[in-house]
Structure formats: C-alpha cells, structure tokens
C-alpha cells in the first residue's frame, strides 16, 4: 500500500451559489492528488509518463459526498494505492477538512495505453520500479 496526503485550498470559484464546493470539483481534487502523488513519490509528471510512450486514461470515477466543503477550507486529499498495478491502476481517495472531518470518499481506475497506437498495455516495469521504494505491506 502507498498513501499520500495532498493539501488543497478551496477557491471561491470552486463553490456554488450556496458557498459549497460544487460536486464536479471533487474529481478535480482527485486529479490534483494523483498528479502530486506521481510528482512527489515517483519524481515525475504525467507529461514525463507520456514522453515515455504511455498514457493513463480514466476508466471509472466514483464519488460519495458525506459533508460539504466550503470556500477557503484547507482540504487534505488522501490518495491510496492498495494494489500494485497490472493493466489498471486503482486509487482510493478520502477528503478531510481542517477539523479532520471526512467529507468525501472516492475512487478512480486508470488504464495504460501506448501513446502511438492508443492500444491497451500492461503497466510498464519502469513505473512499477518507481512505486516499489514506497510500497508497504
């Protein structure tokens, strides 16, 4: 398992007329956490993954809203990888406010495809090698 916490401040533009984070922004928070997970733990960006010939499209997104997040809240997006990827990469998310209240849970499943052919492929060995030093049983 690998877990990583990403901090995100809620901007005014993330909220709806009621001052609550619009539901569509949670998917953006998941994406920000994935990007920081890759950058901080693996030392590369998604752009570098693509330069190496691999794209990782989203195949599934699930989100459960438990409590509202509001303008100017500092959120902690915890991203968890429970299994090493093979053909798919599945992440879990938990979003907490500053009072450590659980606001949202979610998950995404990404696939691996070759950039040139757009055909599915297995997780590259070099990607698994980047994850290995952070893996805990």
Tab-separated table of C-alpha atoms in Angstrom:
chain	number	residue	atom	x	y	z
A	1	UNK	CA	0.000	0.000	0.000
A	2	UNK	CA	1.055	3.568	-0.649
A	3	UNK	CA	-0.702	6.610	0.842
A	4	UNK	CA	-0.037	10.283	0.159
A	5	UNK	CA	-1.718	13.439	1.516
A	6	UNK	CA	-2.197	16.446	-0.744
A	7	UNK	CA	-3.356	19.825	0.612
A	8	UNK	CA	-5.805	21.878	-1.466
A	9	UNK	CA	-7.341	25.248	-0.569
A	10	UNK	CA	-10.931	25.737	-1.763
A	11	UNK	CA	-11.139	28.731	-4.074
A	12	UNK	CA	-14.257	30.849	-4.414
A	13	UNK	CA	-14.676	29.653	-7.999
A	14	UNK	CA	-14.935	26.048	-6.720
A	15	UNK	CA	-18.180	26.867	-4.893
A	16	UNK	CA	-21.781	27.127	-5.966
A	17	UNK	CA	-24.366	29.775	-5.047
A	18	UNK	CA	-24.737	28.184	-1.591
A	19	UNK	CA	-21.000	28.614	-0.859
A	20	UNK	CA	-20.434	24.850	-1.002
A	21	UNK	CA	-17.861	23.141	-3.211
A	22	UNK	CA	-19.601	22.102	-6.426
A	23	UNK	CA	-19.677	18.312	-6.825
A	24	UNK	CA	-17.675	18.421	-10.080
A	25	UNK	CA	-14.633	19.838	-8.292
A	26	UNK	CA	-14.054	16.675	-6.276
A	27	UNK	CA	-12.956	14.900	-9.458
A	28	UNK	CA	-10.504	17.781	-9.995
A	29	UNK	CA	-9.225	17.318	-6.442
A	30	UNK	CA	-8.669	13.621	-7.192
A	31	UNK	CA	-6.686	14.586	-10.287
A	32	UNK	CA	-4.575	17.104	-8.356
A	33	UNK	CA	-3.785	14.422	-5.746
A	34	UNK	CA	-2.810	11.917	-8.472
A	35	UNK	CA	-0.521	14.477	-10.101
A	36	UNK	CA	1.180	15.330	-6.805
A	37	UNK	CA	1.402	11.628	-5.855
A	38	UNK	CA	3.276	10.947	-9.087
A	39	UNK	CA	5.469	14.046	-8.793
A	40	UNK	CA	6.357	13.672	-5.090
A	41	UNK	CA	6.667	9.892	-4.770
A	42	UNK	CA	7.810	8.880	-8.243
A	43	UNK	CA	9.696	12.008	-9.222
A	44	UNK	CA	7.885	12.600	-12.498
A	45	UNK	CA	4.862	14.285	-14.001
A	46	UNK	CA	2.170	12.818	-16.205
A	47	UNK	CA	3.869	14.703	-19.063
A	48	UNK	CA	7.015	12.625	-18.452
A	49	UNK	CA	4.954	9.421	-18.427
A	50	UNK	CA	3.613	10.430	-21.841
A	51	UNK	CA	7.127	11.263	-23.109
A	52	UNK	CA	7.976	7.669	-22.196
A	53	UNK	CA	5.166	6.499	-24.501
A	54	UNK	CA	2.364	5.750	-22.034
A	55	UNK	CA	-0.986	7.443	-21.458
A	56	UNK	CA	-3.223	6.715	-18.494
A	57	UNK	CA	-6.884	7.450	-19.318
A	58	UNK	CA	-9.587	7.411	-16.673
A	59	UNK	CA	-11.840	4.367	-16.973
A	60	UNK	CA	-14.007	4.822	-13.855
A	61	UNK	CA	-14.779	7.516	-11.281
A	62	UNK	CA	-16.832	7.081	-8.127
A	63	UNK	CA	-17.536	9.774	-5.543
A	64	UNK	CA	-19.577	9.815	-2.341
A	65	UNK	CA	-20.419	13.149	-0.707
A	66	UNK	CA	-20.684	12.972	3.072
A	67	UNK	CA	-20.344	16.599	4.248
A	68	UNK	CA	-19.894	19.862	2.366
A	69	UNK	CA	-16.574	21.597	1.854
A	70	UNK	CA	-16.744	25.381	1.759
A	71	UNK	CA	-14.882	28.378	0.422
A	72	UNK	CA	-11.400	28.804	1.934
A	73	UNK	CA	-11.376	25.383	3.629
A	74	UNK	CA	-7.969	23.729	3.587
A	75	UNK	CA	-8.646	20.190	2.446
A	76	UNK	CA	-6.476	17.136	2.810
A	77	UNK	CA	-6.911	14.745	-0.079
A	78	UNK	CA	-5.555	11.359	0.949
A	79	UNK	CA	-4.811	9.174	-2.053
A	80	UNK	CA	-4.217	5.470	-1.509
A	81	UNK	CA	-2.920	2.793	-3.824
A	82	UNK	CA	-3.927	-0.571	-2.333
A	83	UNK	CA	-2.549	-2.841	-5.067
A	84	UNK	CA	0.345	-2.585	-7.465
A	85	UNK	CA	-0.988	-2.011	-10.971
A	86	UNK	CA	-1.043	-4.581	-13.724
A	87	UNK	CA	-3.297	-3.443	-16.550
A	88	UNK	CA	-5.229	-0.948	-14.441
A	89	UNK	CA	-4.294	1.485	-11.704
A	90	UNK	CA	-6.919	1.893	-8.958
A	91	UNK	CA	-6.769	4.749	-6.448
A	92	UNK	CA	-8.927	5.457	-3.385
A	93	UNK	CA	-9.479	8.966	-2.048
A	94	UNK	CA	-10.568	10.438	1.270
A	95	UNK	CA	-11.066	14.171	1.610
A	96	UNK	CA	-10.907	15.782	5.063
A	97	UNK	CA	-11.396	19.343	6.267
A	98	UNK	CA	-9.202	21.120	8.837
A	99	UNK	CA	-11.277	19.627	11.674
A	100	UNK	CA	-10.354	16.182	10.313
A	101	UNK	CA	-13.971	15.505	9.342
A	102	UNK	CA	-14.351	13.099	6.437
A	103	UNK	CA	-16.151	14.997	3.662
A	104	UNK	CA	-15.855	12.765	0.632
A	105	UNK	CA	-14.687	9.335	-0.443
A	106	UNK	CA	-14.000	8.255	-3.961
A	107	UNK	CA	-12.076	6.094	-6.351
A	108	UNK	CA	-10.694	6.180	-9.851
A	109	UNK	CA	-9.461	3.472	-12.164
A	110	UNK	CA	-6.937	4.366	-14.855
A	111	UNK	CA	-5.761	2.228	-17.730
A	112	UNK	CA	-2.441	2.091	-19.523
A	113	UNK	CA	-2.282	2.657	-23.275
A	114	UNK	CA	0.534	3.176	-25.775
A	115	UNK	CA	0.674	6.817	-26.919
A	116	UNK	CA	1.275	5.945	-30.564
A	117	UNK	CA	-1.311	3.191	-31.099
A	118	UNK	CA	-3.772	4.054	-28.287
A	119	UNK	CA	-3.922	0.321	-27.620
A	120	UNK	CA	-4.117	-1.031	-24.048
A	121	UNK	CA	-0.945	-2.366	-22.454
A	122	UNK	CA	0.307	-3.647	-19.133
A	123	UNK	CA	1.813	-1.348	-16.556
A	124	UNK	CA	5.411	-0.647	-17.626
A	125	UNK	CA	8.157	-2.168	-15.484
A	126	UNK	CA	9.804	1.242	-15.046
A	127	UNK	CA	6.570	2.523	-13.463
A	128	UNK	CA	6.483	-0.383	-11.012
A	129	UNK	CA	10.135	0.298	-10.150
A	130	UNK	CA	9.212	3.909	-9.267
A	131	UNK	CA	6.468	2.703	-6.908
A	132	UNK	CA	8.499	-0.074	-5.270
A	133	UNK	CA	10.506	2.046	-2.767
A	134	UNK	CA	7.273	3.464	-1.316
A	135	UNK	CA	5.363	0.188	-1.067
A	136	UNK	CA	4.442	-1.092	2.394
A	137	UNK	CA	2.800	-4.447	3.040
